[in-house]
PDB file of C-alpha atoms in Angstrom:
ATOM      1  CA  UNK A   1      27.718  89.507 -30.253  1.00  0.00           C
ATOM      2  CA  UNK A   2      27.028  89.104 -34.005  1.00  0.00           C
ATOM      3  CA  UNK A   3      26.724  85.340 -33.548  1.00  0.00           C
ATOM      4  CA  UNK A   4      24.186  85.864 -30.758  1.00  0.00           C
ATOM      5  CA  UNK A   5      22.212  88.238 -32.966  1.00  0.00           C
ATOM      6  CA  UNK A   6      22.268  85.781 -35.842  1.00  0.00           C
ATOM      7  CA  UNK A   7      20.915  82.957 -33.705  1.00  0.00           C
ATOM      8  CA  UNK A   8      18.435  85.107 -31.783  1.00  0.00           C
ATOM      9  CA  UNK A   9      16.912  86.831 -34.791  1.00  0.00           C
ATOM     10  CA  UNK A  10      17.566  84.059 -37.293  1.00  0.00           C
ATOM     11  CA  UNK A  11      15.826  81.378 -35.274  1.00  0.00           C
ATOM     12  CA  UNK A  12      12.798  83.615 -34.745  1.00  0.00           C
ATOM     13  CA  UNK A  13      12.425  84.354 -38.452  1.00  0.00           C
ATOM     14  CA  UNK A  14       9.057  83.579 -40.048  1.00  0.00           C
ATOM     15  CA  UNK A  15      10.892  82.159 -43.051  1.00  0.00           C
ATOM     16  CA  UNK A  16      12.873  79.679 -40.965  1.00  0.00           C
ATOM     17  CA  UNK A  17       9.851  78.738 -38.868  1.00  0.00           C
ATOM     18  CA  UNK A  18       7.716  78.135 -41.944  1.00  0.00           C
ATOM     19  CA  UNK A  19      10.497  76.033 -43.500  1.00  0.00           C
ATOM     20  CA  UNK A  20      10.760  73.923 -40.346  1.00  0.00           C
ATOM     21  CA  UNK A  21       6.997  73.345 -40.427  1.00  0.00           C
ATOM     22  CA  UNK A  22       7.230  71.889 -43.928  1.00  0.00           C
ATOM     23  CA  UNK A  23       6.068  68.244 -43.671  1.00  0.00           C
ATOM     24  CA  UNK A  24       9.148  66.722 -45.335  1.00  0.00           C
ATOM     25  CA  UNK A  25      11.512  68.607 -43.014  1.00  0.00           C
ATOM     26  CA  UNK A  26       9.407  67.604 -40.017  1.00  0.00           C
ATOM     27  CA  UNK A  27       9.445  63.946 -41.108  1.00  0.00           C
ATOM     28  CA  UNK A  28      13.213  63.833 -41.669  1.00  0.00           C
ATOM     29  CA  UNK A  29      13.694  65.586 -38.327  1.00  0.00           C
ATOM     30  CA  UNK A  30      11.665  62.892 -36.613  1.00  0.00           C
ATOM     31  CA  UNK A  31      13.586  60.158 -38.396  1.00  0.00           C
ATOM     32  CA  UNK A  32      17.040  61.667 -37.853  1.00  0.00           C
ATOM     33  CA  UNK A  33      18.203  59.075 -35.312  1.00  0.00           C
ATOM     34  CA  UNK A  34      17.125  56.177 -37.514  1.00  0.00           C
ATOM     35  CA  UNK A  35      18.819  57.784 -40.522  1.00  0.00           C
ATOM     36  CA  UNK A  36      21.934  58.284 -38.398  1.00  0.00           C
ATOM     37  CA  UNK A  37      21.999  54.603 -37.389  1.00  0.00           C
ATOM     38  CA  UNK A  38      21.514  53.208 -40.886  1.00  0.00           C
ATOM     39  CA  UNK A  39      23.124  55.739 -43.244  1.00  0.00           C
ATOM     40  CA  UNK A  40      26.601  54.192 -43.195  1.00  0.00           C
ATOM     41  CA  UNK A  41      25.404  50.669 -43.946  1.00  0.00           C
ATOM     42  CA  UNK A  42      22.977  51.795 -46.635  1.00  0.00           C
ATOM     43  CA  UNK A  43      25.621  53.996 -48.262  1.00  0.00           C
ATOM     44  CA  UNK A  44      28.147  51.157 -48.241  1.00  0.00           C
ATOM     45  CA  UNK A  45      25.676  48.749 -49.839  1.00  0.00           C
ATOM     46  CA  UNK A  46      24.607  51.239 -52.530  1.00  0.00           C
ATOM     47  CA  UNK A  47      28.220  52.164 -53.376  1.00  0.00           C
ATOM     48  CA  UNK A  48      29.232  48.483 -53.617  1.00  0.00           C
ATOM     49  CA  UNK A  49      26.098  47.412 -55.474  1.00  0.00           C
ATOM     50  CA  UNK A  50      26.408  50.022 -58.211  1.00  0.00           C
ATOM     51  CA  UNK A  51      30.222  50.269 -58.263  1.00  0.00           C
ATOM     52  CA  UNK A  52      30.177  53.940 -57.397  1.00  0.00           C
ATOM     53  CA  UNK A  53      33.611  53.896 -55.769  1.00  0.00           C
ATOM     54  CA  UNK A  54      35.284  53.932 -59.172  1.00  0.00           C
ATOM     55  CA  UNK A  55      33.481  56.911 -60.732  1.00  0.00           C
ATOM     56  CA  UNK A  56      35.611  59.966 -61.566  1.00  0.00           C
ATOM     57  CA  UNK A  57      35.411  62.461 -58.729  1.00  0.00           C
ATOM     58  CA  UNK A  58      34.511  66.044 -59.455  1.00  0.00           C
ATOM     59  CA  UNK A  59      32.327  68.416 -57.489  1.00  0.00           C
ATOM     60  CA  UNK A  60      29.157  67.670 -59.461  1.00  0.00           C
ATOM     61  CA  UNK A  61      29.375  63.882 -59.313  1.00  0.00           C
ATOM     62  CA  UNK A  62      30.206  63.974 -55.609  1.00  0.00           C
ATOM     63  CA  UNK A  63      27.238  66.258 -54.928  1.00  0.00           C
ATOM     64  CA  UNK A  64      24.914  64.034 -56.968  1.00  0.00           C
ATOM     65  CA  UNK A  65      26.245  60.977 -55.141  1.00  0.00           C
ATOM     66  CA  UNK A  66      25.660  62.637 -51.767  1.00  0.00           C
ATOM     67  CA  UNK A  67      22.088  63.560 -52.689  1.00  0.00           C
ATOM     68  CA  UNK A  68      21.400  60.052 -53.995  1.00  0.00           C
ATOM     69  CA  UNK A  69      22.875  58.403 -50.894  1.00  0.00           C
ATOM     70  CA  UNK A  70      20.891  60.704 -48.601  1.00  0.00           C
ATOM     71  CA  UNK A  71      17.705  59.848 -50.494  1.00  0.00           C
ATOM     72  CA  UNK A  72      18.493  56.116 -50.331  1.00  0.00           C
ATOM     73  CA  UNK A  73      19.265  56.288 -46.602  1.00  0.00           C
ATOM     74  CA  UNK A  74      16.088  58.249 -45.912  1.00  0.00           C
ATOM     75  CA  UNK A  75      13.852  55.902 -47.906  1.00  0.00           C
ATOM     76  CA  UNK A  76      15.460  52.780 -46.442  1.00  0.00           C
ATOM     77  CA  UNK A  77      15.135  54.154 -42.891  1.00  0.00           C
ATOM     78  CA  UNK A  78      11.358  54.477 -43.108  1.00  0.00           C
ATOM     79  CA  UNK A  79      10.659  50.845 -42.201  1.00  0.00           C
ATOM     80  CA  UNK A  80      12.963  50.703 -39.132  1.00  0.00           C
ATOM     81  CA  UNK A  81      11.590  54.061 -38.036  1.00  0.00           C
ATOM     82  CA  UNK A  82       7.997  52.861 -38.232  1.00  0.00           C
ATOM     83  CA  UNK A  83       8.753  49.501 -36.623  1.00  0.00           C
ATOM     84  CA  UNK A  84      11.134  50.450 -33.829  1.00  0.00           C
ATOM     85  CA  UNK A  85      11.357  54.166 -33.158  1.00  0.00           C
ATOM     86  CA  UNK A  86       7.863  55.531 -33.745  1.00  0.00           C
ATOM     87  CA  UNK A  87       6.034  53.231 -31.284  1.00  0.00           C
ATOM     88  CA  UNK A  88       8.211  54.515 -28.439  1.00  0.00           C
ATOM     89  CA  UNK A  89       8.096  58.202 -29.363  1.00  0.00           C
ATOM     90  CA  UNK A  90       4.576  58.931 -28.168  1.00  0.00           C
ATOM     91  CA  UNK A  91       3.695  55.856 -26.134  1.00  0.00           C
ATOM     92  CA  UNK A  92       5.792  56.692 -23.077  1.00  0.00           C
ATOM     93  CA  UNK A  93       3.754  59.795 -22.198  1.00  0.00           C
ATOM     94  CA  UNK A  94       0.437  57.938 -22.266  1.00  0.00           C
ATOM     95  CA  UNK A  95       1.940  55.050 -20.273  1.00  0.00           C
ATOM     96  CA  UNK A  96       3.259  57.498 -17.700  1.00  0.00           C
ATOM     97  CA  UNK A  97      -0.222  59.026 -17.325  1.00  0.00           C
ATOM     98  CA  UNK A  98      -1.774  55.568 -16.975  1.00  0.00           C
ATOM     99  CA  UNK A  99       0.776  54.597 -14.341  1.00  0.00           C
ATOM    100  CA  UNK A 100       0.233  57.849 -12.443  1.00  0.00           C
ATOM    101  CA  UNK A 101      -3.543  57.462 -12.449  1.00  0.00           C
ATOM    102  CA  UNK A 102      -3.250  53.828 -11.353  1.00  0.00           C
ATOM    103  CA  UNK A 103      -0.936  54.810  -8.510  1.00  0.00           C
ATOM    104  CA  UNK A 104      -3.288  57.534  -7.244  1.00  0.00           C
ATOM    105  CA  UNK A 105      -6.417  55.455  -7.782  1.00  0.00           C
ATOM    106  CA  UNK A 106      -8.005  58.121  -9.993  1.00  0.00           C
TER     107      UNK A 106
END
């Protein structure tokens, strides 16, 4: 019951809703599949390119590395998102309407 209350009242919170309407959050949410597809390869290239596998590991360096890799994956995913994913996100609805109107002769 407490978990239900958390999700029911937490997801209806004005604070959460305003945070989800923030443009950067909205953009990353739209790009999440592209980021998911490319994050491993981008992280591997960045770690190899800068030799980050040999840095001493403590909580602060690992956190900084995670933030940097997330930023690199997000920035590098913009081009594939714009070229491949974005054209199909909104085009299918308008094509479906065009096909429906052509089928009915309207």
